[in-house]
PDB file of C-alpha atoms in Angstrom:
ATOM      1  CA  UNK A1231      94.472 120.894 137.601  1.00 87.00           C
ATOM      2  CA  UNK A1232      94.851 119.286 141.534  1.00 94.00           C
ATOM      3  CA  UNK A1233      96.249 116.099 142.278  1.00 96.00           C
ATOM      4  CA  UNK A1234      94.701 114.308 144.693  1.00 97.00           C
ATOM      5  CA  UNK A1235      96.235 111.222 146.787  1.00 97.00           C
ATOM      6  CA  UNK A1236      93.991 109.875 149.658  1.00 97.00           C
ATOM      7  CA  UNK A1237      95.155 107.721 152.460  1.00 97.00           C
ATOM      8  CA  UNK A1238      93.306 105.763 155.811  1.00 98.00           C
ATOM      9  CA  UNK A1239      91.219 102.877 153.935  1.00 97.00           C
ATOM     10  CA  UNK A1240      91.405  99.486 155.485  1.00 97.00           C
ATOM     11  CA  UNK A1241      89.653  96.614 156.656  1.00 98.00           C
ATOM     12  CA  UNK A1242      87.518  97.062 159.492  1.00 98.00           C
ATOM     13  CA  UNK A1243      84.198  95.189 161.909  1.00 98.00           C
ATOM     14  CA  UNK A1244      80.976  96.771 161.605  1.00 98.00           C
ATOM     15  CA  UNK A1245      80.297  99.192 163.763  1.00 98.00           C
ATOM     16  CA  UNK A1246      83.792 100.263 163.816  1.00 98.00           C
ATOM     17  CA  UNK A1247      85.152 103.380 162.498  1.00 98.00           C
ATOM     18  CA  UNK A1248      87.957 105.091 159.757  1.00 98.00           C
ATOM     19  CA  UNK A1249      88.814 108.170 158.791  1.00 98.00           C
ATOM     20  CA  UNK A1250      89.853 109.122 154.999  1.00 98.00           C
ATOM     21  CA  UNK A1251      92.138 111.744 154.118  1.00 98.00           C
ATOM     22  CA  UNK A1252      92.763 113.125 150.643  1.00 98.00           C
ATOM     23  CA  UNK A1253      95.617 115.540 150.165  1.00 98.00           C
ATOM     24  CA  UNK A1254      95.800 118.254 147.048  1.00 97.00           C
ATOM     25  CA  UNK A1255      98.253 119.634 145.418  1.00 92.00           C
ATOM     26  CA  UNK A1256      98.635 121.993 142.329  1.00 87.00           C
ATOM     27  CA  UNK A1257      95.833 124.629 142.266  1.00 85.00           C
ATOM     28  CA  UNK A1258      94.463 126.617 145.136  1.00 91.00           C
ATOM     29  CA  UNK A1259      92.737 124.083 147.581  1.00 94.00           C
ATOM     30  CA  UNK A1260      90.509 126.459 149.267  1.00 94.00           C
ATOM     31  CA  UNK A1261      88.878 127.608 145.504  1.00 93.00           C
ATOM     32  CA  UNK A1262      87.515 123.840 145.573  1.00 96.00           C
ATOM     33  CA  UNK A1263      84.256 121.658 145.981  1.00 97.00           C
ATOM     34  CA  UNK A1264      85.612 118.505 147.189  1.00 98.00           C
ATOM     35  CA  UNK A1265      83.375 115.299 147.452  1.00 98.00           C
ATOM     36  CA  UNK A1266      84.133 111.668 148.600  1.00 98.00           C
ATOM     37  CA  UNK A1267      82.388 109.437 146.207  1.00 98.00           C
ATOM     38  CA  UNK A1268      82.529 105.366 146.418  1.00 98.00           C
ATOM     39  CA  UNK A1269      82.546 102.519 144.123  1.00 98.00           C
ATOM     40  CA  UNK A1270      81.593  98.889 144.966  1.00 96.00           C
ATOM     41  CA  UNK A1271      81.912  95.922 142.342  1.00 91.00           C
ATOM     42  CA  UNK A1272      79.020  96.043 139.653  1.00 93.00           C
ATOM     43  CA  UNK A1273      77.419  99.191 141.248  1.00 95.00           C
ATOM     44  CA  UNK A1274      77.735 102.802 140.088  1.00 96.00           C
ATOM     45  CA  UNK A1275      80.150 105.384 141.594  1.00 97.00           C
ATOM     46  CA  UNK A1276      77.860 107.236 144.126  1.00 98.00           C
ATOM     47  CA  UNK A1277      78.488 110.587 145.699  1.00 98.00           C
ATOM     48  CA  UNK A1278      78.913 109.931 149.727  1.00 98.00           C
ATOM     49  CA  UNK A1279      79.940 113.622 150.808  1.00 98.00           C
ATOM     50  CA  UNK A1280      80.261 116.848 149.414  1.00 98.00           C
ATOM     51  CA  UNK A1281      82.329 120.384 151.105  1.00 98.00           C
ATOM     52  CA  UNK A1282      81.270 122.929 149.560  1.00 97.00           C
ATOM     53  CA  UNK A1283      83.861 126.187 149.685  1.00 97.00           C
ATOM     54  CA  UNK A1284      81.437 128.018 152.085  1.00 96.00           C
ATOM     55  CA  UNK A1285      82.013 124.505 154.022  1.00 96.00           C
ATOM     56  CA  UNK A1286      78.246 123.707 153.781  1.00 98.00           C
ATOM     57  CA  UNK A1287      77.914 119.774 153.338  1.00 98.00           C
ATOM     58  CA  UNK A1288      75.890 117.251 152.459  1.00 98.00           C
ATOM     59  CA  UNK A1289      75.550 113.447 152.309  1.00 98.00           C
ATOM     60  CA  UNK A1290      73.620 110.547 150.804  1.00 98.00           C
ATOM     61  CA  UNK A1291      70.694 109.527 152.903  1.00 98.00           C
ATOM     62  CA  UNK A1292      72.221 106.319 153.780  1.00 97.00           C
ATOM     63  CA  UNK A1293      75.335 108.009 155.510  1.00 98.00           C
ATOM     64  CA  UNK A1294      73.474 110.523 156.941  1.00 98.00           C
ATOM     65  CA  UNK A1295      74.548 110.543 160.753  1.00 98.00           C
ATOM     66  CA  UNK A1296      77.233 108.532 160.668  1.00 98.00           C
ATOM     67  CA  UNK A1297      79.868 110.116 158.064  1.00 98.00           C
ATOM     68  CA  UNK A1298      80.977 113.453 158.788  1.00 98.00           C
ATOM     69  CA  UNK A1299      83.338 115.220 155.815  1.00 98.00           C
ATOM     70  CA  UNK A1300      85.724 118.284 157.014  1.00 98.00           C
ATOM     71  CA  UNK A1301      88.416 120.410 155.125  1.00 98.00           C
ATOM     72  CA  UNK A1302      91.530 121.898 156.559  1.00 97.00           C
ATOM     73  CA  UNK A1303      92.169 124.619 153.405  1.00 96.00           C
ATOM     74  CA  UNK A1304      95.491 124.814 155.294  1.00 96.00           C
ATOM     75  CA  UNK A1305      96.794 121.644 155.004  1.00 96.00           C
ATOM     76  CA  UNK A1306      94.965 121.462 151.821  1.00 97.00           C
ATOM     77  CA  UNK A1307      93.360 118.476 153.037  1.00 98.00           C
ATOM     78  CA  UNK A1308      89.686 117.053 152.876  1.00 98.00           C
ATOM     79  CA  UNK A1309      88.767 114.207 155.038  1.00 98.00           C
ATOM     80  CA  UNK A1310      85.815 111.574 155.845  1.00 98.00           C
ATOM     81  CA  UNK A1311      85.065 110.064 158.990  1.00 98.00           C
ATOM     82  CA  UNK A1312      83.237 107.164 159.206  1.00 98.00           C
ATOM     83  CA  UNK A1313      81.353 106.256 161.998  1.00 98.00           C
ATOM     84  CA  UNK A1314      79.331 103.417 162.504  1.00 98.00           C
ATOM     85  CA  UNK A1315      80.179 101.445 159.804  1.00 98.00           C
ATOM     86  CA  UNK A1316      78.309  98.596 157.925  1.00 98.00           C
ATOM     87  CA  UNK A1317      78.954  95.726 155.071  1.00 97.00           C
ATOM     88  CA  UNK A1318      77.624  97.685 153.030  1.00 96.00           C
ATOM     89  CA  UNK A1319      80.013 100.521 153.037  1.00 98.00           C
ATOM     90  CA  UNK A1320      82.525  98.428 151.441  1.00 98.00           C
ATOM     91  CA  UNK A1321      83.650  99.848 148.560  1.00 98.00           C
ATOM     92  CA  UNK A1322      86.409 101.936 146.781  1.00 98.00           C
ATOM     93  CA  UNK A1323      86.388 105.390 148.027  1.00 98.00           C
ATOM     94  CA  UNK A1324      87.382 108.609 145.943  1.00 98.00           C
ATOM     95  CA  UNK A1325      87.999 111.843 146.510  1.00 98.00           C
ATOM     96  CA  UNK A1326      86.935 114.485 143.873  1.00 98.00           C
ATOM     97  CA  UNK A1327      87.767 118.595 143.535  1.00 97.00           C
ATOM     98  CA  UNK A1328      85.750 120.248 141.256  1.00 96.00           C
ATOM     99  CA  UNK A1329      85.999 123.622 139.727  1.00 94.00           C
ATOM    100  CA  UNK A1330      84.551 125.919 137.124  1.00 93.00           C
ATOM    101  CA  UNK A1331      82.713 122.715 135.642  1.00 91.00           C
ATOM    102  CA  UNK A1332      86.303 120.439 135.733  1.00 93.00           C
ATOM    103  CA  UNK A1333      86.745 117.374 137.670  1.00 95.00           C
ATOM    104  CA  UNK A1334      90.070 115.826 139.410  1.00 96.00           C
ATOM    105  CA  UNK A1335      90.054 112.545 140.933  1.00 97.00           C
ATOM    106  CA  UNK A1336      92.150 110.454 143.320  1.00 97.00           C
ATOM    107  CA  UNK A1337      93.269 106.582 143.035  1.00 96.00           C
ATOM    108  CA  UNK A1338      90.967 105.530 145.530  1.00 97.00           C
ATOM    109  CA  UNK A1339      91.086 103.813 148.110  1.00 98.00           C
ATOM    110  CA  UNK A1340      89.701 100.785 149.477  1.00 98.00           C
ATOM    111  CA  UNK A1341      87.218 100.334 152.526  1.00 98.00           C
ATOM    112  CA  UNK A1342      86.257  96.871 153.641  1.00 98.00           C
ATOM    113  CA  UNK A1343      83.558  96.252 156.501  1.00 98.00           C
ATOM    114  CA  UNK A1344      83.751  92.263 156.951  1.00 97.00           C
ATOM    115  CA  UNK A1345      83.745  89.947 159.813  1.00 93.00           C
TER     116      UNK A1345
END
């Protein structure tokens, strides 16, 4: 099992930028997948950004471009930046490891692109 605490969510304009950080703990980071998913009100959890542990990524079409996700297996650390961003990025952002078919998630933590 990894414990997983992310940090750097906040309010920000459009068109500026954030960058998310979620720290593990527990297991051995580097053995990992680790995805950013997001969350708004009434709408489904949707993957954003997956690392895989050959550090190949990939994103959902409608980050493509302006969302870049990174891992530091040293710090045991994953991280999203956000570039770019729009109202309708708002949301709830979690990080996610997964393993051998088990998921850990984070607490979240809250993105808000407003005016």
């Amino acid at each position: 099992q990894v414990q997983l605490v992310e940090s750097g969510g906040g309010l920000v304009q459009p068109g500026g930028s954030l960058r998310l950080s979620c720290v593990a703990s527990g297991s051995i980071f580097r053995l990992y997948a680790m995805s950013w998913y997001r969350q708004a009100p009434g709408k489904q959890r949707e993957l954003v950004a997956v690392i895989a542990t050959t550090g190949i990524t990939n994103y959902l079409d409608s980050v493509k471009g302006r969302f870049t996700i990174a891992r530091d297996n040293a710090k045991s650390t994953v991280y999203l930046q956000m570039n770019s961003l729009k109202p309708e990025d708002t949301a709830v952002y979690l990080c996610n490891a997964q393993r051998m078919g088990r998921n850990d998630w984070g607490q979240g933590t809250q993105v808000t692109v407003s005016n």
